[in-house]
Coordinates of C-alpha atoms in Angstrom, one line a residue:
X1 CA -92.3 21.8 66.6
X2 CA -94.2 20.3 63.5
X3 CA -91.6 20.0 60.7
X4 CA -93.2 21.8 57.5
X5 CA -90.2 22.1 55.0
X6 CA -88.6 19.4 52.9
X7 CA -85.8 20.1 50.3
X8 CA -83.6 18.0 47.9
X9 CA -81.9 18.3 44.7
X10 CA -79.2 16.5 42.4
X11 CA -76.5 17.9 44.4
X12 CA -75.4 16.0 47.6
X13 CA -73.2 18.1 49.1
X14 CA -76.1 20.8 49.1
X15 CA -78.5 18.2 50.3
X16 CA -75.9 17.4 53.5
X17 CA -76.0 21.1 53.9
X18 CA -79.4 21.6 54.3
X19 CA -79.8 19.0 56.8
X20 CA -77.1 20.8 58.6
X21 CA -79.1 23.4 58.7
X22 CA -82.1 21.5 60.2
X23 CA -79.9 20.0 63.0
X24 CA -78.5 23.2 64.2
X25 CA -81.8 24.7 64.1
X26 CA -83.4 21.7 66.2
X27 CA -80.3 21.8 68.4
X28 CA -80.8 25.5 69.6
X29 CA -84.9 26.1 69.1
X30 CA -85.6 24.6 72.6
X31 CA -87.7 27.1 74.3
X32 CA -86.2 29.9 73.3
X33 CA -83.6 30.5 70.0
X34 CA -80.5 30.1 71.7
X35 CA -77.5 30.7 69.3
X36 CA -75.7 27.7 70.0
X37 CA -75.9 24.8 72.6
X38 CA -72.5 23.8 73.8
X39 CA -70.6 26.6 75.2
X40 CA -71.2 29.4 78.2
X41 CA -73.7 31.2 75.8
X42 CA -76.8 29.3 75.3
X43 CA -78.7 33.0 75.0
X44 CA -81.5 33.8 72.8
X45 CA -78.9 36.4 70.7
X46 CA -81.7 38.1 68.6
X47 CA -79.8 39.2 65.8
X48 CA -79.1 35.3 65.0
X49 CA -83.0 35.0 65.3
X50 CA -83.6 38.1 62.9
X51 CA -81.3 36.3 59.8
X52 CA -82.5 32.7 60.4
X53 CA -86.4 33.7 61.0
X54 CA -87.6 33.2 57.3
X55 CA -85.5 29.6 57.2
X56 CA -87.1 28.6 60.5
X57 CA -90.7 29.4 59.6
X58 CA -90.1 27.1 56.5
X59 CA -88.5 24.3 58.3
X60 CA -90.8 24.4 61.4
X61 CA -94.5 25.4 62.5
X62 CA -92.7 28.0 64.7
X63 CA -95.7 29.9 65.0
X64 CA -96.3 29.7 69.0
X65 CA -92.4 29.4 69.7
X66 CA -91.9 33.0 68.0
X67 CA -95.6 34.3 70.2
X68 CA -94.0 33.3 73.3
X69 CA -90.4 34.7 72.7
X70 CA -91.4 37.9 71.3
X71 CA -93.6 38.4 74.4
X72 CA -90.3 38.1 76.7
X73 CA -88.9 40.9 74.0
X74 CA -91.8 43.2 74.4
X75 CA -91.3 42.6 78.1
X76 CA -87.6 43.1 78.5
X77 CA -88.0 46.5 76.0
X78 CA -90.6 47.8 78.7
X79 CA -88.0 47.6 81.8
X80 CA -86.9 51.3 82.6
X81 CA -89.1 52.4 79.6
X82 CA -85.9 51.8 77.4
X83 CA -87.8 50.3 74.7
X84 CA -84.6 48.7 73.6
X85 CA -84.7 44.9 72.6
X86 CA -81.6 43.5 74.4
X87 CA -78.8 41.6 72.6
X88 CA -79.9 38.4 74.0
X89 CA -83.7 37.8 75.1
X90 CA -84.6 36.7 78.3
X91 CA -81.3 38.6 80.0
X92 CA -79.4 37.0 82.5
X93 CA -79.1 38.4 85.6
X94 CA -76.4 40.6 86.2
X95 CA -75.4 40.6 82.7
X96 CA -77.7 42.7 80.9
X97 CA -77.1 43.5 77.2
X98 CA -79.8 46.1 76.7
X99 CA -77.7 48.4 74.3
X100 CA -79.6 49.7 71.0
X101 CA -77.8 48.2 68.1
X102 CA -79.1 47.4 64.5
X103 CA -79.9 43.7 63.5
X104 CA -80.3 42.8 67.1
X105 CA -82.3 45.3 68.2
X106 CA -84.4 44.9 64.9
X107 CA -85.7 41.7 65.4
X108 CA -88.6 43.6 67.1
X109 CA -89.7 44.5 63.7
X110 CA -88.4 41.9 61.4
X111 CA -89.5 39.1 63.4
X112 CA -93.1 40.2 63.5
X113 CA -93.4 40.8 60.0
X114 CA -91.7 37.3 59.0
X115 CA -94.4 35.8 61.5
X116 CA -97.2 37.5 59.5
X117 CA -95.5 36.5 56.1
X118 CA -95.3 32.9 57.1
X119 CA -98.7 32.5 59.2
X120 CA -100.7 35.3 57.8
X121 CA -102.4 36.1 61.8
X122 CA -103.0 39.8 61.8
X123 CA -104.2 39.1 65.5
X124 CA -100.7 38.2 66.3
X125 CA -99.3 41.2 64.3
X126 CA -101.7 43.6 65.9
X127 CA -100.3 42.3 69.5
X128 CA -96.7 42.6 68.4
X129 CA -96.9 45.6 66.6
X130 CA -96.4 47.4 69.8
X131 CA -92.9 46.3 70.3
X132 CA -92.2 47.2 66.5
X133 CA -93.1 50.8 66.7
X134 CA -91.8 51.4 70.0
X135 CA -88.1 50.2 69.0
X136 CA -88.2 52.6 65.8
X137 CA -89.7 55.6 67.6
X138 CA -87.9 55.6 70.9
X139 CA -85.2 52.8 71.3
X140 CA -83.1 53.3 68.3
X141 CA -80.4 56.1 69.1
X142 CA -80.3 58.5 66.2
X143 CA -78.0 61.3 64.8
X144 CA -79.4 64.8 63.6
X145 CA -81.0 63.4 60.5
X146 CA -82.4 60.4 61.8
X147 CA -79.4 57.7 61.1
X148 CA -78.3 56.0 63.7
X149 CA -75.7 58.1 66.0
X150 CA -72.6 57.5 65.1
X151 CA -70.9 56.9 69.0
X152 CA -73.3 53.9 69.2
X153 CA -71.8 50.6 69.1
X154 CA -72.7 48.1 66.3
X155 CA -72.3 44.6 65.5
X156 CA -72.2 45.4 62.3
X157 CA -71.5 42.6 59.8
X158 CA -70.6 40.3 62.5
X159 CA -67.9 37.4 61.4
X160 CA -67.4 38.5 57.9
X161 CA -64.4 36.4 56.6
X162 CA -62.0 38.8 56.7
X163 CA -62.7 39.6 60.4
X164 CA -59.6 38.9 62.5
X165 CA -59.6 35.8 65.0
X166 CA -59.6 38.0 67.8
X167 CA -62.1 40.9 66.7
X168 CA -65.2 39.3 65.1
X169 CA -66.9 42.8 64.8
X170 CA -64.1 44.1 63.0
X171 CA -65.4 43.4 59.1
X172 CA -64.6 45.4 56.0
X173 CA -68.1 47.3 55.6
X174 CA -68.6 50.2 58.2
X175 CA -71.0 49.1 60.9
X176 CA -73.1 52.3 60.7
X177 CA -73.5 51.8 56.9
X178 CA -75.2 48.2 57.6
X179 CA -77.0 49.5 60.7
X180 CA -78.4 52.7 58.5
X181 CA -79.2 49.9 55.6
X182 CA -81.7 48.0 58.3
X183 CA -82.8 51.1 59.6
X184 CA -84.5 52.3 56.6
X185 CA -85.1 48.5 55.6
X186 CA -87.4 47.9 58.8
X187 CA -89.1 51.4 58.5
X188 CA -90.4 50.2 55.3
X189 CA -91.7 46.8 57.0
X190 CA -93.0 49.1 60.0
X191 CA -95.4 51.0 57.1
X192 CA -96.4 47.9 55.8
X193 CA -97.2 46.4 59.0
X194 CA -99.1 49.5 59.9
X195 CA -100.9 49.3 56.8
X196 CA -102.0 45.9 57.1
X197 CA -103.6 46.8 60.8
X198 CA -105.8 49.9 58.9
X199 CA -103.2 52.6 60.3
X200 CA -103.0 54.3 57.2
X201 CA -102.3 57.7 58.5
X202 CA -99.0 56.1 60.5
X203 CA -98.0 53.9 57.7
X204 CA -97.8 57.0 55.2
X205 CA -96.0 58.8 58.0
X206 CA -93.3 55.6 58.1
X207 CA -93.2 55.7 54.2
X208 CA -92.3 59.0 54.3
X209 CA -89.5 58.8 56.5
X210 CA -88.2 55.8 55.1
X211 CA -88.0 58.0 51.8
X212 CA -86.3 60.6 53.6
X213 CA -83.8 58.3 55.4
X214 CA -82.8 56.9 52.1
X215 CA -81.6 60.2 50.9
X216 CA -79.8 60.9 54.2
X217 CA -78.2 57.6 53.5
X218 CA -77.1 58.0 49.8
X219 CA -75.8 61.5 51.2
X220 CA -73.7 59.6 54.0
X221 CA -72.9 56.6 52.1
X222 CA -72.8 56.8 48.5
X223 CA -70.4 59.3 46.1
X224 CA -72.3 59.2 42.9
X225 CA -74.0 55.9 43.6
X226 CA -70.9 54.1 44.6
X227 CA -70.7 52.5 48.0
X228 CA -68.4 54.2 50.7
X229 CA -67.5 50.5 51.0
X230 CA -66.3 48.3 47.8
X231 CA -67.9 45.0 49.5
X232 CA -70.5 42.4 49.0
X233 CA -72.3 43.6 51.9
X234 CA -72.5 46.9 51.2
X235 CA -73.7 46.3 47.7
X236 CA -75.6 43.5 48.8
X237 CA -77.9 45.7 51.2
X238 CA -78.3 48.7 49.0
X239 CA -79.7 46.7 46.1
X240 CA -82.1 44.2 48.2
X241 CA -83.2 47.4 50.5
X242 CA -84.2 49.2 47.4
X243 CA -81.6 52.0 48.3
X244 CA -81.2 53.5 45.0
X245 CA -83.3 56.4 43.6
X246 CA -81.9 56.2 40.2
X247 CA -81.9 53.1 37.3
X248 CA -78.3 54.0 36.3
X249 CA -77.0 54.0 39.8
X250 CA -78.8 50.7 40.5
X251 CA -77.6 49.3 37.4
X252 CA -73.8 50.5 37.8
X253 CA -74.0 49.1 41.5
X254 CA -75.3 45.7 40.2
X255 CA -72.3 45.8 37.9
X256 CA -69.8 46.1 40.7
X257 CA -71.1 43.9 42.9
X258 CA -70.4 41.2 40.3
X259 CA -67.1 42.7 39.7
X260 CA -66.5 42.4 43.5
X261 CA -67.7 38.3 43.4
X262 CA -65.4 37.7 40.2
X263 CA -62.5 39.3 41.7
X264 CA -63.0 37.3 45.1
X265 CA -63.3 33.9 43.0
X266 CA -66.7 33.4 43.7
X267 CA -66.4 32.8 47.5
X268 CA -68.4 34.6 50.1
X269 CA -67.2 37.9 51.4
X270 CA -70.7 38.6 54.1
X271 CA -70.9 37.9 57.6
X272 CA -74.0 37.9 59.9
X273 CA -75.5 41.5 58.3
X274 CA -75.1 40.8 54.5
X275 CA -75.4 36.6 54.3
X276 CA -79.2 36.8 54.0
X277 CA -79.4 39.3 51.4
X278 CA -76.7 38.4 49.1
X279 CA -78.8 35.8 46.9
X280 CA -81.8 38.1 46.9
X281 CA -79.6 40.7 45.6
X282 CA -77.9 38.8 43.0
X283 CA -81.6 37.4 42.0
X284 CA -83.1 40.9 41.6
X285 CA -80.0 42.0 39.1
X286 CA -80.7 38.9 37.0
X287 CA -77.3 37.4 38.1
X288 CA -78.5 34.0 39.4
X289 CA -75.7 32.0 38.1
X290 CA -73.1 34.0 40.0
X291 CA -74.8 33.0 43.4
X292 CA -75.0 29.2 42.3
X293 CA -71.3 29.3 41.7
X294 CA -71.0 31.1 45.3
X295 CA -73.5 28.7 47.2
X296 CA -71.7 25.6 45.3
X297 CA -68.0 26.6 46.3
X298 CA -66.1 24.2 48.3
X299 CA -63.1 26.2 49.3
X300 CA -63.5 28.4 52.6
X301 CA -65.0 30.4 53.0
X302 CA -68.1 28.9 51.6
X303 CA -71.1 26.9 53.2
X304 CA -70.0 23.5 51.6
X305 CA -66.6 24.1 52.8
X306 CA -68.3 22.9 56.3
X307 CA -69.8 19.7 54.4
X308 CA -66.5 18.5 53.1
X309 CA -65.0 19.1 56.5
X310 CA -67.5 16.6 57.8
X311 CA -70.2 19.1 59.5
X312 CA -73.2 17.7 60.8
X313 CA -74.6 21.1 61.7
X314 CA -73.7 24.9 60.7
X315 CA -70.7 26.6 61.9
X316 CA -70.8 30.1 63.5
X317 CA -67.7 31.2 61.9
X318 CA -67.1 30.2 57.7
X319 CA -63.7 28.5 59.1
X320 CA -64.5 27.1 62.4
X321 CA -62.4 24.3 61.5
X322 CA -59.1 25.8 59.6
X323 CA -58.0 23.6 56.4
X324 CA -55.3 22.0 58.4
X325 CA -57.7 20.4 60.5
X326 CA -56.8 22.6 63.8
X327 CA -60.0 24.5 65.7
X328 CA -59.9 28.6 64.6
X329 CA -58.3 29.7 67.8
X330 CA -60.1 33.3 67.7
X331 CA -63.1 34.0 69.4
X332 CA -66.8 32.8 68.5
X333 CA -65.7 29.3 67.4
X334 CA -68.8 27.4 67.4
X335 CA -69.7 24.1 65.5
X336 CA -73.5 24.6 65.9
X337 CA -74.6 27.9 65.0
X338 CA -77.8 28.5 62.6
X339 CA -76.8 32.1 61.4
X340 CA -75.4 31.4 58.0
X341 CA -77.9 28.6 57.3
X342 CA -80.4 31.6 56.6
X343 CA -79.3 31.3 52.9
X344 CA -81.6 28.3 52.9
X345 CA -84.3 30.8 52.6
X346 CA -82.9 31.3 48.9
X347 CA -82.6 27.7 48.3
X348 CA -86.5 26.8 49.1
X349 CA -87.4 30.4 46.9
X350 CA -85.2 30.1 44.2
X351 CA -83.9 26.0 43.7
X352 CA -87.2 24.8 45.0
X353 CA -89.2 27.6 43.7
X354 CA -91.9 28.2 46.0
X355 CA -92.7 31.3 48.3
X356 CA -95.8 33.0 50.2
X357 CA -97.2 35.2 47.6
X358 CA -99.8 36.3 50.1
X359 CA -99.5 36.5 53.9
X360 CA -100.2 32.7 55.5
X361 CA -99.1 31.0 52.0
X362 CA -103.1 32.0 50.9
X363 CA -101.6 32.5 47.3
X364 CA -98.3 31.1 46.0
X365 CA -95.5 32.3 43.7
X366 CA -93.9 28.7 41.9
X367 CA -90.8 30.1 40.0
X368 CA -88.0 27.8 40.2
X369 CA -84.5 29.0 38.7
X370 CA -82.4 26.1 37.6
X371 CA -78.6 26.8 37.6
X372 CA -74.8 25.5 37.6
X373 CA -74.6 21.4 37.9
X374 CA -78.5 21.2 39.8
X375 CA -80.4 19.2 37.8
X376 CA -83.2 18.5 39.6
X377 CA -84.9 19.3 43.0
X378 CA -88.0 18.2 45.3
X379 CA -89.3 20.8 47.5
X380 CA -92.3 20.7 49.7
X381 CA -94.1 22.8 52.4
X382 CA -96.8 22.2 54.6
X383 CA -99.0 25.8 54.5
X384 CA -102.1 26.5 56.7
X385 CA -104.0 25.5 53.8
X386 CA -102.4 22.1 52.6
X387 CA -99.0 20.7 50.9
X388 CA -97.4 23.0 48.6
X389 CA -95.1 21.1 46.5
X390 CA -93.0 21.5 43.4
X391 CA -90.6 19.0 41.5
X392 CA -88.3 20.1 38.4
X393 CA -85.8 18.0 36.3
X394 CA -84.2 18.3 32.8
X395 CA -84.4 14.9 30.6
X396 CA -81.9 14.3 27.4
X397 CA -83.0 11.1 26.2
X398 CA -80.6 9.7 23.3
X399 CA -83.2 7.3 22.0
X400 CA -85.5 8.9 19.4
X401 CA -88.6 7.2 21.0
X402 CA -88.1 9.1 24.2
X403 CA -86.8 12.3 22.6
X404 CA -90.1 14.0 22.8
X405 CA -89.9 14.3 26.7
X406 CA -86.4 16.4 26.6
X407 CA -86.1 19.6 28.0
X408 CA -87.6 21.1 31.7
X409 CA -90.2 19.2 33.7
X410 CA -92.0 20.9 36.7
X411 CA -94.7 19.3 38.8
X412 CA -96.6 21.6 41.0
X413 CA -99.2 20.7 43.2
X414 CA -101.4 23.5 45.2
X415 CA -103.7 22.6 48.5
X416 CA -107.8 23.8 48.3
X417 CA -108.3 27.6 48.8
X418 CA -104.9 28.6 47.7
X419 CA -103.9 30.0 44.3
X420 CA -100.8 30.4 42.4
X421 CA -98.6 32.2 39.8
X422 CA -96.5 29.7 38.3
X423 CA -93.3 31.0 36.1
X424 CA -91.5 28.5 34.0
X425 CA -87.6 29.5 33.8
X426 CA -85.5 30.4 30.8
X427 CA -87.8 33.7 30.1
X428 CA -91.3 31.4 30.5
X429 CA -94.5 33.1 31.0
X430 CA -96.6 33.3 33.9
X431 CA -99.7 31.4 34.5
X432 CA -102.1 31.5 37.3
X433 CA -103.5 28.2 38.5
X434 CA -105.6 27.2 41.7
X435 CA -105.6 24.1 44.2
X436 CA -104.6 20.8 42.2
X437 CA -101.9 19.1 40.4
X438 CA -100.3 20.2 37.4
X439 CA -97.4 19.4 34.8
X440 CA -96.0 21.7 32.8
X441 CA -92.7 20.7 30.0
X442 CA -90.7 23.1 28.4
X443 CA -89.0 21.2 25.2
X444 CA -87.0 24.1 24.5
X445 CA -84.9 24.6 27.9
X446 CA -82.0 22.1 27.9
X447 CA -80.0 21.6 31.2
X448 CA -77.4 24.2 31.8

């Protein structure tokens, strides 16, 4: 696969982490997206691919890779008419994990959606739509109100930091709370897909179903807006997936999530299910600085803890290597596992400041949000239309002759046949630009 994404910034530990994310992807994306290349699994686990998909689509041209693998998913789903994506694809003879489970099964919806966002190919979306619809309509085992049946097995917030070493699925957030949140989110994605493909009646049905399931979720998992579990994952999913109806409840939830993070001393409290949503949930409530503090932590559990332990790839557990230098004795202790590297999607969009505003990068959002002690960053992406790049930095010149350059600087490059909306940080206005090279300067915005 061709490399398509780059990132670097003033924080060398974060740069090393980003390189580790890339190396874990390179070590696992060989024919199928294996979860780890070095132990007896080496299988195409679907939950890992779900969480990491957007990051993978930025780092490399994954279009053909995913197209082949999703063809395999659809083939496995049709065996015996179950319409259940196995937990890993392809299956291993005499070791069939065709059990209906959220996130792992939801890759049949989120995978095609992420591919379409990255590459903008409606033909590919049309081909993959059948597996998405089959999973939502047939594969999921539901209770009487349409949420997940409570007797089903769920991986839940797999490997959250407080899960016991010998029980990686015993997380602090209820497994079916996680499953129901993802069900609602993926129903919304399926409605969006149907609309794009011109199936407007079907899209309306799924939008209505999403609204109804949201009400059922609130009845099952909220009391006066408070989540049943007071965890980072529960609140991050509810905020990021839009599961609050009233602004007052959303505002209270935002305050609660920030409080949970402070109480945890800005350490990570999420597993596979919550990690990819946490940063975006905090951005959505104007708490980006909180996530910067979490991202740049070096104590366990954190992303940079692995780096100061001299990791060269990302780990399966937050503490695969314990602070005393010994290997975690529990299950699921891999030193090359890309799932928690899903945070790189936030890094590219928030620190780097670029994201697709329309499928296939036909339009681009440029909105860097500097924070904490990061004073400059460079990001570039080879889109289907050409290179999109940003570079930003602060200047604080003491020499009077150079004082006019003090403040925040941003350089943006947009390829032909593409437009971008550029939003300057620090409450700056949004400007629409066409292809070309642009320089922006805010002399009033000084380094944080």
